mmCIF file of C-alpha atoms and ligand atoms in Angstrom:
data_model
loop_
_atom_site.group_PDB
_atom_site.id
_atom_site.type_symbol
_atom_site.label_atom_id
_atom_site.label_comp_id
_atom_site.label_asym_id
_atom_site.label_seq_id
_atom_site.Cartn_x
_atom_site.Cartn_y
_atom_site.Cartn_z
ATOM 1 C CA MET A 25 6.558 -25.771 4.071
ATOM 2 C CA ALA A 26 7.422 -22.086 4.765
ATOM 3 C CA TYR A 27 8.124 -19.601 2.221
ATOM 4 C CA LYS A 28 12.023 -18.770 1.754
ATOM 5 C CA LEU A 29 11.796 -15.037 2.150
ATOM 6 C CA GLY A 30 14.095 -12.560 0.742
ATOM 7 C CA ILE A 31 13.814 -8.606 1.627
ATOM 8 C CA ILE A 32 14.708 -5.492 -0.310
ATOM 9 C CA GLY A 33 14.788 -2.358 1.855
ATOM 10 C CA THR A 34 16.059 -2.406 5.531
ATOM 11 C CA ASN A 35 13.719 0.350 6.946
ATOM 12 C CA TRP A 36 11.401 -0.130 10.021
ATOM 13 C CA ILE A 37 8.549 -1.278 7.787
ATOM 14 C CA THR A 38 10.565 -4.180 6.494
ATOM 15 C CA LYS A 39 11.102 -5.340 9.994
ATOM 16 C CA GLN A 40 7.611 -5.205 10.980
ATOM 17 C CA PHE A 41 6.667 -7.241 7.819
ATOM 18 C CA VAL A 42 9.336 -9.998 8.749
ATOM 19 C CA GLN A 43 7.822 -10.484 12.092
ATOM 20 C CA ALA A 44 4.407 -10.773 10.468
ATOM 21 C CA ALA A 45 5.414 -13.054 8.197
ATOM 22 C CA HIS A 46 7.414 -15.288 11.081
ATOM 23 C CA GLU A 47 4.142 -14.838 13.169
ATOM 24 C CA SER A 48 2.139 -16.475 10.247
ATOM 25 C CA GLY A 49 4.427 -19.553 10.524
ATOM 26 C CA GLN A 50 4.650 -19.581 6.600
ATOM 27 C CA TYR A 51 7.605 -17.802 5.789
ATOM 28 C CA VAL A 52 11.304 -17.944 6.931
ATOM 29 C CA LEU A 53 13.634 -15.006 6.138
ATOM 30 C CA LYS A 54 16.522 -16.631 4.251
ATOM 31 C CA ALA A 55 18.333 -13.556 2.503
ATOM 32 C CA VAL A 56 18.517 -9.842 2.929
ATOM 33 C CA TYR A 57 19.261 -7.354 0.106
ATOM 34 C CA SER A 58 20.982 -3.971 0.800
ATOM 35 C CA ARG A 59 22.820 -1.397 -1.238
ATOM 36 C CA HIS A 60 25.325 -1.479 1.775
ATOM 37 C CA GLU A 61 26.629 -4.625 3.414
ATOM 38 C CA ASP A 62 26.944 -3.136 6.803
ATOM 39 C CA THR A 63 23.214 -2.123 6.715
ATOM 40 C CA GLY A 64 22.333 -5.386 5.399
ATOM 41 C CA LYS A 65 24.134 -7.404 8.240
ATOM 42 C CA GLN A 66 22.472 -4.986 10.905
ATOM 43 C CA PHE A 67 19.180 -5.859 9.555
ATOM 44 C CA ALA A 68 19.827 -9.615 9.162
ATOM 45 C CA GLN A 69 21.943 -10.082 12.510
ATOM 46 C CA PRO A 70 18.780 -10.104 15.238
ATOM 47 C CA PHE A 71 16.955 -12.712 12.690
ATOM 48 C CA ASN A 72 19.917 -14.873 12.610
ATOM 49 C CA VAL A 73 20.406 -14.475 8.887
ATOM 50 C CA ASP A 74 23.893 -14.926 6.988
ATOM 51 C CA ASP A 75 22.933 -14.375 3.484
ATOM 52 C CA VAL A 76 23.214 -10.662 2.622
ATOM 53 C CA TYR A 77 23.781 -9.444 -0.801
ATOM 54 C CA THR A 78 24.373 -6.132 -2.125
ATOM 55 C CA ASP A 79 24.062 -7.393 -5.774
ATOM 56 C CA LEU A 80 20.315 -8.088 -6.753
ATOM 57 C CA GLU A 81 21.329 -10.795 -9.284
ATOM 58 C CA SER A 82 22.934 -12.853 -6.628
ATOM 59 C CA PHE A 83 20.224 -12.241 -4.052
ATOM 60 C CA TYR A 84 17.427 -13.370 -6.610
ATOM 61 C CA ASN A 85 19.586 -16.533 -7.212
ATOM 62 C CA SER A 86 20.104 -17.093 -3.529
ATOM 63 C CA GLY A 87 17.105 -19.797 -3.345
ATOM 64 C CA ILE A 88 14.316 -17.672 -1.912
ATOM 65 C CA ASN A 89 10.886 -18.109 -3.465
ATOM 66 C CA VAL A 90 9.007 -14.884 -2.310
ATOM 67 C CA VAL A 91 10.575 -11.444 -2.008
ATOM 68 C CA TYR A 92 9.113 -8.626 0.105
ATOM 69 C CA ILE A 93 10.134 -5.053 -1.450
ATOM 70 C CA ALA A 94 10.160 -1.685 0.704
ATOM 71 C CA SER A 95 12.427 0.411 -1.176
ATOM 72 C CA PRO A 96 11.360 4.058 -2.386
ATOM 73 C CA ASN A 97 8.400 3.601 -4.951
ATOM 74 C CA SER A 98 10.449 4.672 -7.972
ATOM 75 C CA VAL A 99 12.831 1.595 -7.575
ATOM 76 C CA HIS A 100 9.742 -1.069 -7.270
ATOM 77 C CA PHE A 101 9.498 -1.599 -10.908
ATOM 78 C CA GLU A 102 12.847 -2.709 -11.716
ATOM 79 C CA GLN A 103 13.183 -4.790 -8.576
ATOM 80 C CA VAL A 104 9.982 -6.373 -9.177
ATOM 81 C CA LYS A 105 10.832 -7.033 -12.997
ATOM 82 C CA ALA A 106 13.916 -8.695 -12.062
ATOM 83 C CA ALA A 107 12.158 -10.830 -9.230
ATOM 84 C CA ILE A 108 9.278 -11.909 -11.982
ATOM 85 C CA ASN A 109 12.385 -13.034 -14.306
ATOM 86 C CA HIS A 110 13.698 -15.439 -11.616
ATOM 87 C CA ASP A 111 9.910 -16.695 -11.018
ATOM 88 C CA ILE A 112 9.999 -15.211 -7.531
ATOM 89 C CA HIS A 113 6.757 -14.307 -5.872
ATOM 90 C CA VAL A 114 6.539 -10.698 -5.056
ATOM 91 C CA ILE A 115 5.092 -8.669 -2.211
ATOM 92 C CA VAL A 116 5.554 -5.098 -3.093
ATOM 93 C CA GLU A 117 4.892 -2.150 -0.818
ATOM 94 C CA LYS A 118 2.202 0.617 -1.779
ATOM 95 C CA THR A 119 2.659 2.331 -4.141
ATOM 96 C CA ALA A 120 3.578 -0.670 -6.363
ATOM 97 C CA PHE A 121 4.491 1.148 -9.461
ATOM 98 C CA SER A 122 4.740 4.748 -10.459
ATOM 99 C CA ASN A 123 2.302 4.972 -13.512
ATOM 100 C CA PRO A 124 0.039 2.626 -15.537
ATOM 101 C CA MET A 125 2.794 2.251 -18.152
ATOM 102 C CA GLU A 126 4.984 0.541 -15.644
ATOM 103 C CA TYR A 127 2.153 -1.687 -14.515
ATOM 104 C CA ALA A 128 1.075 -2.845 -17.946
ATOM 105 C CA ALA A 129 4.857 -4.002 -18.454
ATOM 106 C CA ILE A 130 4.774 -5.942 -15.388
ATOM 107 C CA LEU A 131 1.234 -7.361 -16.351
ATOM 108 C CA GLU A 132 2.750 -8.392 -19.403
ATOM 109 C CA LEU A 133 5.819 -10.206 -17.858
ATOM 110 C CA LEU A 134 3.456 -11.866 -15.478
ATOM 111 C CA ASN A 135 1.946 -13.347 -18.606
ATOM 112 C CA ASP A 136 5.138 -15.244 -19.165
ATOM 113 C CA HIS A 137 5.459 -16.187 -15.488
ATOM 114 C CA PRO A 138 2.088 -17.603 -14.938
ATOM 115 C CA ASN A 139 3.224 -19.424 -11.582
ATOM 116 C CA VAL A 140 4.321 -15.951 -10.080
ATOM 117 C CA ARG A 141 1.943 -14.168 -7.700
ATOM 118 C CA LEU A 142 2.242 -10.251 -7.489
ATOM 119 C CA PHE A 143 0.792 -8.737 -4.200
ATOM 120 C CA GLU A 144 0.845 -4.874 -3.293
ATOM 121 C CA ALA A 145 1.263 -4.716 0.380
ATOM 122 C CA ALA A 146 -2.257 -2.709 1.136
ATOM 123 C CA ARG A 147 -2.470 -3.845 4.642
ATOM 124 C CA HIS A 148 -5.322 -2.085 5.917
ATOM 125 C CA ILE A 149 -7.949 -3.742 3.224
ATOM 126 C CA GLN A 150 -7.140 -7.341 4.533
ATOM 127 C CA GLN A 151 -7.656 -6.382 8.276
ATOM 128 C CA ALA A 152 -10.464 -7.874 9.947
ATOM 129 C CA ASN A 153 -12.047 -4.516 10.506
ATOM 130 C CA PHE A 154 -12.147 -3.523 7.092
ATOM 131 C CA LYS A 155 -14.212 -6.722 6.183
ATOM 132 C CA VAL A 156 -16.535 -5.224 9.032
ATOM 133 C CA ILE A 157 -16.732 -1.913 7.141
ATOM 134 C CA GLU A 158 -17.544 -3.769 3.610
ATOM 135 C CA GLN A 159 -20.238 -5.622 5.440
ATOM 136 C CA GLN A 160 -21.721 -2.733 7.064
ATOM 137 C CA VAL A 161 -21.802 -0.772 3.659
ATOM 138 C CA ALA A 162 -23.248 -3.708 1.831
ATOM 139 C CA GLN A 163 -26.131 -3.610 4.257
ATOM 140 C CA MET A 164 -26.827 0.476 3.932
ATOM 141 C CA GLU A 165 -29.657 1.325 2.072
ATOM 142 C CA LYS A 166 -28.015 4.342 0.371
ATOM 143 C CA ILE A 167 -24.535 5.759 -0.076
ATOM 144 C CA ALA A 168 -24.867 9.377 -0.329
ATOM 145 C CA GLY A 169 -21.224 10.361 0.071
ATOM 146 C CA ALA A 170 -18.103 9.635 1.975
ATOM 147 C CA THR A 171 -15.258 11.774 3.436
ATOM 148 C CA PHE A 172 -11.941 9.839 4.167
ATOM 149 C CA VAL A 173 -8.870 11.676 6.149
ATOM 150 C CA TYR A 174 -5.555 10.633 6.590
ATOM 151 C CA GLU A 175 -3.155 13.528 7.604
ATOM 152 C CA LYS A 176 -0.321 12.889 9.655
ATOM 153 C CA TYR A 177 2.913 14.600 10.396
ATOM 154 C CA SER A 178 6.012 12.854 8.735
ATOM 155 C CA SER A 179 9.016 12.374 10.769
ATOM 156 C CA ARG A 180 10.862 13.168 7.274
ATOM 157 C CA PHE A 181 9.066 16.574 7.316
ATOM 158 C CA ASP A 182 11.686 17.859 9.924
ATOM 159 C CA ASP A 183 14.285 17.053 7.024
ATOM 160 C CA TYR A 184 12.062 18.898 4.387
ATOM 161 C CA LEU A 185 11.732 21.868 6.681
ATOM 162 C CA ALA A 186 15.457 21.953 7.266
ATOM 163 C CA GLY A 187 15.997 22.503 3.681
ATOM 164 C CA ASN A 188 16.589 18.946 2.240
ATOM 165 C CA GLU A 189 14.491 16.774 0.023
ATOM 166 C CA PRO A 190 13.802 13.361 1.703
ATOM 167 C CA ASN A 191 12.837 10.592 -0.481
ATOM 168 C CA VAL A 192 9.254 10.433 0.486
ATOM 169 C CA LEU A 193 8.357 13.862 -0.616
ATOM 170 C CA SER A 194 10.319 13.953 -3.681
ATOM 171 C CA ARG A 195 8.830 13.544 -7.490
ATOM 172 C CA ARG A 196 12.368 11.732 -8.060
ATOM 173 C CA PHE A 197 11.257 8.900 -6.012
ATOM 174 C CA SER A 198 7.518 8.872 -7.428
ATOM 175 C CA ALA A 199 6.533 10.110 -3.894
ATOM 176 C CA GLY A 200 4.654 12.786 -2.121
ATOM 177 C CA ALA A 201 1.473 13.042 -0.042
ATOM 178 C CA LEU A 202 -1.010 11.426 -2.727
ATOM 179 C CA THR A 203 1.372 7.969 -3.299
ATOM 180 C CA ASP A 204 2.478 7.920 0.393
ATOM 181 C CA LEU A 205 -0.622 8.519 2.687
ATOM 182 C CA GLY A 206 -3.545 9.071 -0.014
ATOM 183 C CA VAL A 207 -3.103 6.001 -1.291
ATOM 184 C CA TYR A 208 -4.509 4.212 1.840
ATOM 185 C CA PRO A 209 -7.996 6.221 1.799
ATOM 186 C CA ILE A 210 -8.244 5.736 -2.059
ATOM 187 C CA TYR A 211 -7.437 2.094 -1.923
ATOM 188 C CA ALA A 212 -10.266 1.813 0.702
ATOM 189 C CA ALA A 213 -12.537 4.065 -1.300
ATOM 190 C CA ILE A 214 -12.083 2.001 -4.447
ATOM 191 C CA LYS A 215 -12.511 -1.291 -2.318
ATOM 192 C CA LEU A 216 -15.575 -0.518 -1.130
ATOM 193 C CA PHE A 217 -17.087 1.699 -4.269
ATOM 194 C CA GLY A 218 -15.393 0.236 -7.226
ATOM 195 C CA ALA A 219 -13.890 2.531 -9.842
ATOM 196 C CA PRO A 220 -14.738 6.218 -9.775
ATOM 197 C CA LYS A 221 -16.089 7.880 -12.870
ATOM 198 C CA GLN A 222 -14.294 11.034 -12.742
ATOM 199 C CA THR A 223 -11.365 12.333 -10.271
ATOM 200 C CA HIS A 224 -10.233 15.614 -9.304
ATOM 201 C CA TYR A 225 -6.977 16.339 -7.187
ATOM 202 C CA PHE A 226 -6.314 20.010 -5.534
ATOM 203 C CA ALA A 227 -2.733 19.230 -4.540
ATOM 204 C CA THR A 228 -0.809 21.724 -2.212
ATOM 205 C CA PRO A 229 2.477 21.862 -3.654
ATOM 206 C CA LEU A 230 6.056 21.850 -1.654
ATOM 207 C CA ARG A 231 8.988 23.849 -2.961
ATOM 208 C CA ASN A 232 10.215 20.891 -4.857
ATOM 209 C CA GLY A 233 6.894 20.480 -6.890
ATOM 210 C CA ALA A 234 5.924 17.154 -4.853
ATOM 211 C CA ASP A 235 2.360 17.531 -3.024
ATOM 212 C CA GLY A 236 2.820 17.977 0.586
ATOM 213 C CA ARG A 237 -1.062 17.533 1.119
ATOM 214 C CA GLY A 238 -4.415 17.690 -0.953
ATOM 215 C CA ILE A 239 -7.767 16.976 -1.447
ATOM 216 C CA ALA A 240 -9.197 14.229 -3.983
ATOM 217 C CA ILE A 241 -12.419 13.875 -5.220
ATOM 218 C CA LEU A 242 -13.687 10.627 -6.631
ATOM 219 C CA ARG A 243 -17.082 10.966 -8.281
ATOM 220 C CA HIS A 244 -19.205 7.994 -8.646
ATOM 221 C CA ASP A 245 -22.668 7.980 -10.343
ATOM 222 C CA ASP A 246 -24.737 9.435 -7.640
ATOM 223 C CA PHE A 247 -22.355 10.318 -4.979
ATOM 224 C CA ASP A 248 -18.745 11.684 -4.309
ATOM 225 C CA VAL A 249 -15.855 10.726 -2.108
ATOM 226 C CA THR A 250 -13.800 13.441 -0.617
ATOM 227 C CA ILE A 251 -10.334 12.236 0.404
ATOM 228 C CA GLU A 252 -8.052 14.393 2.467
ATOM 229 C CA PHE A 253 -4.543 13.544 3.040
ATOM 230 C CA GLY A 254 -0.971 15.296 3.876
ATOM 231 C CA LYS A 255 2.173 14.589 5.645
ATOM 232 C CA GLY A 256 3.127 18.106 7.223
ATOM 233 C CA SER A 257 0.242 18.230 9.737
ATOM 234 C CA ASN A 258 -1.635 15.925 12.171
ATOM 235 C CA SER A 259 -5.509 15.684 11.619
ATOM 236 C CA HIS A 260 -7.744 14.045 14.138
ATOM 237 C CA LEU A 261 -10.428 14.193 12.231
ATOM 238 C CA PRO A 262 -12.364 10.798 11.858
ATOM 239 C CA SER A 263 -13.502 9.347 8.435
ATOM 240 C CA GLU A 264 -17.239 8.849 7.543
ATOM 241 C CA ILE A 265 -19.525 7.068 5.108
ATOM 242 C CA LEU A 266 -22.884 9.034 4.675
ATOM 243 C CA GLY A 267 -25.985 6.669 4.285
ATOM 244 C CA ARG A 268 -29.417 8.504 4.438
ATOM 245 C CA ARG A 269 -30.177 8.909 7.876
ATOM 246 C CA ASP A 270 -27.368 6.385 9.127
ATOM 247 C CA THR A 271 -23.705 6.949 9.057
ATOM 248 C CA LEU A 272 -20.720 4.728 9.409
ATOM 249 C CA VAL A 273 -17.943 6.432 11.271
ATOM 250 C CA ILE A 274 -14.198 5.233 10.994
ATOM 251 C CA GLY A 275 -11.685 6.620 13.672
ATOM 252 C CA ASP A 276 -8.805 5.900 11.299
ATOM 253 C CA ILE A 277 -9.057 4.932 7.693
ATOM 254 C CA ALA A 278 -5.484 3.385 7.307
ATOM 255 C CA GLU A 279 -5.154 1.246 10.785
ATOM 256 C CA VAL A 280 -8.698 0.602 10.448
ATOM 257 C CA LEU A 281 -9.537 1.426 14.306
ATOM 258 C CA ASP A 282 -12.899 2.386 15.882
ATOM 259 C CA VAL A 283 -15.665 1.408 13.458
ATOM 260 C CA THR A 284 -19.067 2.765 14.469
ATOM 261 C CA TYR A 285 -22.414 2.549 12.846
ATOM 262 C CA TYR A 286 -24.956 4.990 13.865
ATOM 263 C CA ASP A 287 -28.377 3.978 12.622
ATOM 264 C CA ASP A 288 -31.540 5.936 11.269
ATOM 265 C CA GLU A 289 -32.257 6.980 15.187
ATOM 266 C CA GLY A 290 -28.822 8.160 15.895
ATOM 267 C CA ALA A 291 -27.902 5.231 18.103
ATOM 268 C CA ALA A 292 -24.187 4.228 17.924
ATOM 269 C CA HIS A 293 -23.359 0.665 17.458
ATOM 270 C CA GLN A 294 -19.536 -0.049 17.908
ATOM 271 C CA LEU A 295 -18.680 -2.826 14.905
ATOM 272 C CA SER A 296 -14.617 -3.118 15.275
ATOM 273 C CA GLN A 297 -12.535 -5.685 16.893
ATOM 274 C CA GLU A 298 -9.301 -4.992 18.854
ATOM 275 C CA PRO A 299 -6.954 -5.249 16.033
ATOM 276 C CA LEU A 300 -3.945 -7.727 15.949
ATOM 277 C CA ALA A 301 -0.848 -6.456 17.353
ATOM 278 C CA ASN A 302 1.150 -6.411 13.985
ATOM 279 C CA PRO A 303 -0.807 -4.883 11.180
ATOM 280 C CA MET A 304 0.753 -6.861 8.577
ATOM 281 C CA THR A 305 0.042 -10.169 10.140
ATOM 282 C CA THR A 306 -3.204 -10.579 7.932
ATOM 283 C CA GLU A 307 -1.703 -9.766 4.735
ATOM 284 C CA ALA A 308 1.089 -12.151 5.159
ATOM 285 C CA VAL A 309 -1.279 -14.913 5.893
ATOM 286 C CA LYS A 310 -3.569 -13.833 3.134
ATOM 287 C CA PHE A 311 -0.557 -13.742 0.366
ATOM 288 C CA ALA A 312 0.494 -17.228 1.574
ATOM 289 C CA ASP A 313 -2.530 -18.609 1.060
ATOM 290 C CA MET A 314 -2.793 -17.361 -2.378
ATOM 291 C CA MET A 315 0.886 -18.501 -3.313
ATOM 292 C CA THR A 316 0.162 -22.184 -1.655
ATOM 293 C CA ASN A 317 -3.361 -22.639 -3.318
ATOM 294 C CA PRO A 318 -3.257 -20.890 -6.609
ATOM 295 C CA VAL A 319 -6.331 -22.547 -8.048
ATOM 296 C CA ASP A 320 -8.531 -22.162 -5.334
ATOM 297 C CA THR A 321 -7.805 -18.601 -4.872
ATOM 298 C CA ALA A 322 -7.510 -17.897 -8.573
ATOM 299 C CA ASP A 323 -10.570 -15.313 -8.561
ATOM 300 C CA ALA A 324 -9.606 -13.737 -5.420
ATOM 301 C CA TYR A 325 -6.181 -13.089 -6.658
ATOM 302 C CA GLN A 326 -7.276 -11.689 -9.796
ATOM 303 C CA GLU A 327 -9.698 -9.686 -7.795
ATOM 304 C CA LEU A 328 -6.675 -8.040 -5.699
ATOM 305 C CA LEU A 329 -4.458 -7.453 -8.946
ATOM 306 C CA SER A 330 -7.279 -5.533 -10.553
ATOM 307 C CA LEU A 331 -7.905 -3.344 -7.653
ATOM 308 C CA SER A 332 -4.494 -2.724 -7.441
ATOM 309 C CA GLN A 333 -4.275 -1.817 -10.995
ATOM 310 C CA THR A 334 -7.239 0.393 -10.639
ATOM 311 C CA VAL A 335 -5.594 2.207 -7.761
ATOM 312 C CA ASN A 336 -2.574 3.071 -9.795
ATOM 313 C CA GLN A 337 -4.538 4.289 -12.660
ATOM 314 C CA VAL A 338 -6.685 6.595 -10.153
ATOM 315 C CA LEU A 339 -3.294 7.572 -8.602
ATOM 316 C CA PHE A 340 -1.995 8.767 -12.035
ATOM 317 C CA ASP A 341 -5.238 10.271 -13.122
ATOM 318 C CA LEU A 342 -5.310 12.522 -10.003
ATOM 319 C CA ARG A 343 -1.493 13.394 -10.503
ATOM 320 C CA GLN A 344 -2.450 14.636 -14.141
ATOM 321 C CA ASP A 345 -5.263 16.506 -12.793
ATOM 322 C CA ALA A 346 -2.798 18.322 -10.483
ATOM 323 C CA GLY A 347 -0.031 18.785 -12.740
ATOM 324 C CA ILE A 348 2.272 16.422 -11.336
ATOM 325 C CA VAL A 349 4.863 14.557 -13.283
ATOM 326 C CA PHE A 350 7.245 12.094 -12.033
ATOM 327 C CA PRO A 351 10.538 11.509 -13.625
ATOM 328 C CA ALA A 352 9.429 7.810 -14.099
ATOM 329 C CA ASP A 353 6.562 9.181 -16.399
ATOM 330 C CA LYS A 354 8.982 9.835 -19.065
HETATM 331 N N1 NAP B 17 2.681 -0.454 4.567
HETATM 332 C C1 NAP B 17 3.210 0.308 5.492
HETATM 333 O O1 NAP B 17 2.586 0.615 6.488
HETATM 334 C C2 NAP B 17 4.158 1.234 5.231
HETATM 335 C C3 NAP B 17 4.973 2.263 5.943
HETATM 336 C C4 NAP B 17 6.019 2.907 5.573
HETATM 337 C C5 NAP B 17 6.548 2.844 4.352
HETATM 338 N N2 NAP B 17 5.897 1.821 3.550
HETATM 339 C C6 NAP B 17 6.016 1.865 2.052
HETATM 340 O O2 NAP B 17 7.479 1.052 2.069
HETATM 341 C C7 NAP B 17 8.387 1.374 0.852
HETATM 342 C C8 NAP B 17 9.831 2.243 1.582
HETATM 343 O O3 NAP B 17 9.361 3.307 2.431
HETATM 344 P P1 NAP B 17 10.204 4.005 3.238
HETATM 345 O O4 NAP B 17 9.719 5.210 3.981
HETATM 346 O O5 NAP B 17 11.009 2.934 4.203
HETATM 347 O O6 NAP B 17 11.368 4.577 2.130
HETATM 348 P P2 NAP B 17 12.865 5.018 2.384
HETATM 349 O O7 NAP B 17 13.328 5.185 3.808
HETATM 350 O O8 NAP B 17 13.271 6.065 1.602
HETATM 351 O O9 NAP B 17 13.834 3.689 1.668
HETATM 352 C C9 NAP B 17 13.573 2.333 2.307
HETATM 353 C C10 NAP B 17 14.711 1.514 2.043
HETATM 354 O O10 NAP B 17 15.010 1.514 0.723
HETATM 355 C C11 NAP B 17 16.404 1.606 0.449
HETATM 356 N N3 NAP B 17 16.714 2.737 -0.426
HETATM 357 C C12 NAP B 17 16.742 4.008 -0.012
HETATM 358 N N4 NAP B 17 17.066 5.093 -0.934
HETATM 359 C C13 NAP B 17 17.238 4.062 -1.644
HETATM 360 C C14 NAP B 17 17.488 4.624 -3.317
HETATM 361 N N5 NAP B 17 17.709 5.594 -3.798
HETATM 362 N N6 NAP B 17 17.491 3.499 -4.170
HETATM 363 C C15 NAP B 17 17.419 2.033 -3.957
HETATM 364 N N7 NAP B 17 17.200 1.717 -2.473
HETATM 365 C C16 NAP B 17 17.075 2.800 -1.569
HETATM 366 C C17 NAP B 17 16.986 1.426 1.860
HETATM 367 O O11 NAP B 17 17.558 0.446 2.042
HETATM 368 P P3 NAP B 17 19.138 -0.169 2.079
HETATM 369 O O12 NAP B 17 19.933 1.418 2.502
HETATM 370 O O13 NAP B 17 19.406 -1.022 2.882
HETATM 371 O O14 NAP B 17 19.425 -0.165 0.484
HETATM 372 C C18 NAP B 17 15.842 2.074 2.693
HETATM 373 O O15 NAP B 17 16.128 1.538 4.165
HETATM 374 C C19 NAP B 17 7.658 2.841 0.175
HETATM 375 O O16 NAP B 17 7.030 2.075 -0.842
HETATM 376 C C20 NAP B 17 6.510 3.222 1.212
HETATM 377 O O17 NAP B 17 5.429 3.539 0.542
HETATM 378 C C21 NAP B 17 4.560 1.123 3.723
#
């Protein structure tokens, strides 16, 4: 039986997730929450959904059994907490929570609601091409270092340049380049190489104190991962993982496109497959499987939750290093 899906946040990413969820055949959109009835109805109409709520309590009491949350990062905590208290499964967009204090409170709450599953929607690490990267890394004799780049001019940067403070570039919403874009390569690095021993963040601040771009370094026992990201420029640099003589090159670390392995002789081997049209379909399928088969997938779920928690801690450590404080930290 399909999951009864509710959604929070009515921007384009939610539409993409609902389409992926429907495509998977595992979910049916049943209820929409928006702060404004008009916006909610506008979102719901193409999906033939009538249940639109502006009150969170009524939304959570509407009979949904899973919620997808794509509101600004700072709002996730309260919305997730309320969902868990209603025993509703949660798929929350990256970055899930503002800091480790919020995460700890959520984990404690989950202990009291053992049947609820919590997923952070890090779509890229679920994609088939990411598995290809993992398999290749496992076969490489030596990892000597890596450089991951994800730097894209944001449509919201126009707004910033016009003198405004868009949510996504505001500390008030636990946002900035690190939590909005840096989180993709950081997730990838931690999934591939584990938790770093030491971290540094050299952030380029915007006039409001949020980070507009930056370079993070994740130090491991015998190699470093350099991660460059930003929202005010377009980088066309690929990402790469250095072996000794061999190299794994990834055209786009967030979309996980164009994975090429250069062997010891420098010969190129194209490893990537054509990605699915909707990059959120694989995660939608995977999360549904973990909700439906909690016993069989218990270890995989714990691994995913623990990865999400490690990413949260690393993001926090990086912010501490750069002196970036969110209101949610107090
Ligand atoms: N996985 C991906 O590829 C991907 C891509 C983009 C974004 N994201 C993530 O999705 C989340 C939303 O990002 P976004 O750029 O769409 O954010 P956004 O435009 O600032 O807000 C998203 C939605 O949240 C609601 N909202 C806006 N301001 C709010 C506020 N002050 N308080 C409560 N709700 C508010 C709005 O819906 P209503 O007006 O209907 O209430 C809005 O449509 C973030 O966590 C982001 O990192 C993920």
